[in-house]
mmCIF file of C-alpha atoms and ligand atoms in Angstrom:
data_model
loop_
_atom_site.group_PDB
_atom_site.id
_atom_site.type_symbol
_atom_site.label_atom_id
_atom_site.label_comp_id
_atom_site.label_asym_id
_atom_site.label_seq_id
_atom_site.Cartn_x
_atom_site.Cartn_y
_atom_site.Cartn_z
ATOM 1 C CA MET A 1 8.943 -14.935 8.420
ATOM 2 C CA ALA A 2 7.426 -12.723 5.815
ATOM 3 C CA LYS A 3 4.613 -10.446 5.741
ATOM 4 C CA LEU A 4 2.514 -10.993 2.419
ATOM 5 C CA GLN A 5 0.521 -8.851 0.362
ATOM 6 C CA ILE A 6 -3.373 -9.058 0.580
ATOM 7 C CA LEU A 7 -5.438 -9.005 -2.305
ATOM 8 C CA GLU A 8 -8.209 -6.617 -2.360
ATOM 9 C CA TYR A 9 -11.734 -6.627 -3.853
ATOM 10 C CA PRO A 10 -12.453 -6.483 -6.771
ATOM 11 C CA ASP A 11 -9.231 -8.172 -7.423
ATOM 12 C CA PRO A 12 -10.498 -11.433 -9.770
ATOM 13 C CA ARG A 13 -7.708 -13.357 -8.257
ATOM 14 C CA LEU A 14 -10.020 -13.385 -5.026
ATOM 15 C CA ARG A 15 -12.697 -15.533 -7.196
ATOM 16 C CA THR A 16 -10.078 -18.353 -7.646
ATOM 17 C CA VAL A 17 -11.493 -21.952 -6.081
ATOM 18 C CA ALA A 18 -8.736 -23.327 -4.070
ATOM 19 C CA LYS A 19 -7.186 -26.673 -4.597
ATOM 20 C CA PRO A 20 -6.984 -29.237 -1.540
ATOM 21 C CA VAL A 21 -3.473 -29.365 0.246
ATOM 22 C CA GLU A 22 -1.922 -33.054 -0.759
ATOM 23 C CA VAL A 23 0.937 -33.297 1.716
ATOM 24 C CA VAL A 24 1.589 -30.937 4.584
ATOM 25 C CA ASP A 25 5.477 -30.420 4.055
ATOM 26 C CA GLU A 26 7.714 -27.477 5.405
ATOM 27 C CA GLN A 27 6.672 -25.174 2.754
ATOM 28 C CA ILE A 28 2.857 -25.464 3.834
ATOM 29 C CA ARG A 29 4.197 -24.976 7.474
ATOM 30 C CA GLN A 30 6.054 -21.855 6.438
ATOM 31 C CA LEU A 31 3.193 -20.534 4.603
ATOM 32 C CA ALA A 32 0.937 -20.907 7.815
ATOM 33 C CA ARG A 33 3.544 -18.826 9.598
ATOM 34 C CA ASP A 34 3.523 -16.258 6.983
ATOM 35 C CA MET A 35 -0.377 -16.107 6.740
ATOM 36 C CA LEU A 36 -0.334 -15.748 10.785
ATOM 37 C CA GLU A 37 2.126 -13.079 10.834
ATOM 38 C CA THR A 38 0.389 -11.052 7.979
ATOM 39 C CA MET A 39 -3.001 -11.637 9.796
ATOM 40 C CA TYR A 40 -1.561 -10.087 13.137
ATOM 41 C CA GLU A 41 0.032 -7.362 11.470
ATOM 42 C CA ALA A 42 -3.207 -6.402 9.393
ATOM 43 C CA PRO A 43 -4.544 -6.613 12.012
ATOM 44 C CA GLY A 44 -7.172 -9.284 11.387
ATOM 45 C CA ILE A 45 -8.761 -12.389 13.163
ATOM 46 C CA GLY A 46 -8.328 -14.477 10.170
ATOM 47 C CA LEU A 47 -6.998 -14.843 6.548
ATOM 48 C CA ALA A 48 -7.396 -17.526 4.069
ATOM 49 C CA ALA A 49 -4.717 -18.423 1.581
ATOM 50 C CA THR A 50 -6.728 -17.194 -1.190
ATOM 51 C CA GLN A 51 -6.163 -13.586 0.004
ATOM 52 C CA VAL A 52 -2.476 -13.877 -0.271
ATOM 53 C CA ASP A 53 -2.721 -15.207 -3.842
ATOM 54 C CA VAL A 54 -1.853 -18.978 -3.148
ATOM 55 C CA HIS A 55 -4.959 -21.085 -4.053
ATOM 56 C CA ILE A 56 -4.806 -23.938 -1.674
ATOM 57 C CA ARG A 57 -7.279 -25.065 0.962
ATOM 58 C CA MET A 58 -5.668 -23.423 4.272
ATOM 59 C CA LEU A 59 -6.862 -20.727 6.757
ATOM 60 C CA VAL A 60 -5.556 -19.353 9.576
ATOM 61 C CA ALA A 61 -7.649 -17.757 12.595
ATOM 62 C CA ASP A 62 -6.966 -15.987 16.144
ATOM 63 C CA VAL A 63 -10.283 -14.691 17.737
ATOM 64 C CA SER A 64 -8.769 -14.802 21.252
ATOM 65 C CA GLU A 65 -8.676 -11.167 22.983
ATOM 66 C CA GLU A 66 -4.582 -11.823 23.910
ATOM 67 C CA ARG A 67 -3.888 -12.585 20.311
ATOM 68 C CA ASP A 68 -2.308 -15.923 21.616
ATOM 69 C CA ASP A 69 -4.419 -18.638 20.178
ATOM 70 C CA PRO A 70 -3.379 -19.076 16.403
ATOM 71 C CA ARG A 71 -5.301 -21.796 14.501
ATOM 72 C CA VAL A 72 -4.449 -23.260 11.256
ATOM 73 C CA PHE A 73 -6.873 -25.421 9.323
ATOM 74 C CA ILE A 74 -5.952 -27.216 6.080
ATOM 75 C CA ASN A 75 -8.705 -28.746 3.964
ATOM 76 C CA PRO A 76 -11.272 -27.687 5.960
ATOM 77 C CA GLU A 77 -14.825 -29.354 5.719
ATOM 78 C CA ILE A 78 -17.904 -28.319 7.709
ATOM 79 C CA LEU A 79 -19.829 -31.320 8.668
ATOM 80 C CA GLU A 80 -22.439 -29.738 10.613
ATOM 81 C CA LYS A 81 -24.154 -26.393 11.282
ATOM 82 C CA ASP A 82 -26.671 -25.073 13.327
ATOM 83 C CA GLY A 83 -27.983 -21.851 15.003
ATOM 84 C CA VAL A 84 -27.688 -18.312 13.427
ATOM 85 C CA GLU A 85 -25.424 -15.850 14.316
ATOM 86 C CA ALA A 86 -25.702 -12.250 12.689
ATOM 87 C CA MET A 87 -22.655 -10.297 12.880
ATOM 88 C CA ASP A 88 -21.151 -7.095 11.266
ATOM 89 C CA GLU A 89 -18.541 -8.626 9.278
ATOM 90 C CA GLY A 90 -15.453 -7.029 7.987
ATOM 91 C CA CYS A 91 -12.469 -8.533 5.657
ATOM 92 C CA LEU A 92 -9.085 -7.710 5.074
ATOM 93 C CA SER A 93 -9.695 -7.802 1.534
ATOM 94 C CA VAL A 94 -12.460 -5.271 1.784
ATOM 95 C CA PRO A 95 -10.768 -2.778 3.811
ATOM 96 C CA GLY A 96 -13.090 -0.485 6.009
ATOM 97 C CA ILE A 97 -16.362 -1.857 4.981
ATOM 98 C CA TYR A 98 -18.254 -3.495 7.683
ATOM 99 C CA GLU A 99 -21.725 -5.109 6.854
ATOM 100 C CA ARG A 100 -24.302 -7.491 8.580
ATOM 101 C CA VAL A 101 -24.155 -11.222 7.641
ATOM 102 C CA GLU A 102 -26.072 -14.160 8.813
ATOM 103 C CA ARG A 103 -24.203 -17.357 9.390
ATOM 104 C CA ALA A 104 -24.569 -20.349 11.322
ATOM 105 C CA ASP A 105 -23.705 -20.105 15.118
ATOM 106 C CA HIS A 106 -22.188 -23.365 15.652
ATOM 107 C CA ILE A 107 -20.058 -25.820 13.328
ATOM 108 C CA ARG A 108 -18.657 -29.238 13.427
ATOM 109 C CA LEU A 109 -15.530 -29.362 11.209
ATOM 110 C CA ARG A 110 -12.989 -31.685 9.876
ATOM 111 C CA SER A 111 -9.703 -30.648 8.942
ATOM 112 C CA THR A 112 -5.962 -31.293 8.494
ATOM 113 C CA ASN A 113 -3.468 -29.880 11.378
ATOM 114 C CA LEU A 114 0.146 -28.714 10.594
ATOM 115 C CA ASP A 115 1.292 -32.405 11.374
ATOM 116 C CA GLY A 116 -0.706 -33.768 8.722
ATOM 117 C CA GLU A 117 -3.370 -35.413 10.958
ATOM 118 C CA THR A 118 -6.989 -35.195 10.182
ATOM 119 C CA VAL A 119 -8.971 -33.917 13.180
ATOM 120 C CA GLU A 120 -12.331 -33.049 14.074
ATOM 121 C CA SER A 121 -13.289 -30.071 15.845
ATOM 122 C CA GLU A 122 -16.036 -27.682 16.907
ATOM 123 C CA ALA A 123 -16.518 -23.832 16.866
ATOM 124 C CA GLU A 124 -19.210 -21.322 17.970
ATOM 125 C CA GLY A 125 -19.890 -17.652 18.100
ATOM 126 C CA LEU A 126 -16.985 -15.557 16.508
ATOM 127 C CA LEU A 127 -14.630 -18.389 15.536
ATOM 128 C CA ALA A 128 -17.603 -20.326 13.883
ATOM 129 C CA VAL A 129 -18.527 -17.092 11.937
ATOM 130 C CA CYS A 130 -14.510 -16.451 10.872
ATOM 131 C CA ILE A 131 -14.208 -20.308 9.963
ATOM 132 C CA GLN A 132 -17.344 -20.166 7.670
ATOM 133 C CA HIS A 133 -16.076 -16.808 6.291
ATOM 134 C CA GLU A 134 -12.535 -17.964 5.431
ATOM 135 C CA ILE A 135 -14.056 -21.255 3.987
ATOM 136 C CA ASP A 136 -16.228 -18.756 1.384
ATOM 137 C CA HIS A 137 -12.639 -17.245 0.546
ATOM 138 C CA LEU A 138 -11.360 -20.619 -0.667
ATOM 139 C CA GLU A 139 -14.615 -20.995 -2.677
ATOM 140 C CA GLY A 140 -13.761 -17.683 -4.426
ATOM 141 C CA LYS A 141 -16.533 -15.901 -2.460
ATOM 142 C CA LEU A 142 -16.630 -12.527 -0.569
ATOM 143 C CA PHE A 143 -18.896 -11.535 2.389
ATOM 144 C CA VAL A 144 -20.126 -8.544 0.056
ATOM 145 C CA ASP A 145 -21.715 -11.455 -2.175
ATOM 146 C CA TYR A 146 -24.441 -11.812 0.590
ATOM 147 C CA LEU A 147 -25.493 -8.105 0.199
ATOM 148 C CA SER A 148 -27.537 -6.385 -2.633
ATOM 149 C CA ASP A 149 -26.076 -5.654 -6.014
ATOM 150 C CA LEU A 150 -26.477 -1.863 -5.064
ATOM 151 C CA LYS A 151 -24.861 -2.132 -1.935
ATOM 152 C CA ARG A 152 -21.937 -4.296 -3.642
ATOM 153 C CA GLN A 153 -21.537 -1.774 -6.312
ATOM 154 C CA ARG A 154 -21.364 0.945 -3.702
ATOM 155 C CA ILE A 155 -18.853 -0.636 -1.708
ATOM 156 C CA ARG A 156 -16.939 -1.246 -5.248
ATOM 157 C CA LYS A 157 -16.751 2.539 -6.002
ATOM 158 C CA ARG A 158 -15.961 3.711 -2.603
ATOM 159 C CA LEU A 159 -13.073 1.193 -2.585
ATOM 160 C CA GLU A 160 -11.881 2.223 -6.074
ATOM 161 C CA LYS A 161 -12.256 6.084 -5.048
ATOM 162 C CA SER A 162 -10.102 5.819 -2.124
ATOM 163 C CA ARG A 163 -7.607 3.762 -3.769
ATOM 164 C CA ARG A 164 -7.413 6.331 -6.533
ATOM 165 C CA SER A 165 -6.610 9.123 -3.974
ATOM 166 C CA GLN A 166 -4.333 7.028 -2.312
ATOM 167 C CA THR A 167 -6.053 7.806 0.988
ATOM 168 C CA PRO A 168 -6.549 5.014 3.252
ATOM 169 C CA GLU A 169 -10.231 4.168 4.154
ATOM 170 C CA PRO A 170 -10.763 5.736 7.975
ATOM 171 C CA VAL A 171 -11.430 3.121 10.506
ATOM 172 C CA VAL A 172 -14.933 3.875 10.998
ATOM 173 C CA ARG A 173 -16.230 1.282 13.104
ATOM 174 C CA ALA A 174 -13.186 -0.551 14.691
ATOM 175 C CA ARG A 175 -15.139 -2.514 17.024
ATOM 176 C CA SER A 176 -15.712 -5.079 14.147
ATOM 177 C CA PRO A 177 -12.895 -7.395 13.636
ATOM 178 C CA ALA A 178 -11.768 -7.702 9.961
ATOM 179 C CA ILE A 179 -11.833 -11.376 9.037
HETATM 180 NI NI1 NI B 1 -12.225 -12.009 4.485
#
């Protein structure tokens, strides 16, 4: 297994629209394992392939307290969504920043699993939010896109400044998981 490098905002590669996975082969399964390892080490509760500079439609997630419920979604497609959930979201590609975003609270999803089978599933609450956040990544979209231009510029400047000074962003509000 290998830990992968996570791209950080405003890296233009995060704006790439990912392509569908055609065949679930050993290479895809290995990438899923590496993405999970990277997500757990970060630590985060979700990671999209886009964030590790692989532009295919795959995401991993684990929203369990015990960190023992890894999920992999290939070619995810939201069939239905309802309800509203407003949560402070963070993102491994936007380190140290947490902002409130509204998303559907419940989704029904079609995706492919690691055996190459098409499956339908449902998710609610944190997992639903996480999957919607990761699907946005596959479309080249980031949670900061939901904020005002002014707020987004401030975030960009703050991240650039902290990168220049080589000091990592302090974990200000660890209560919000990074996704
Ligand atoms: Ni993210």
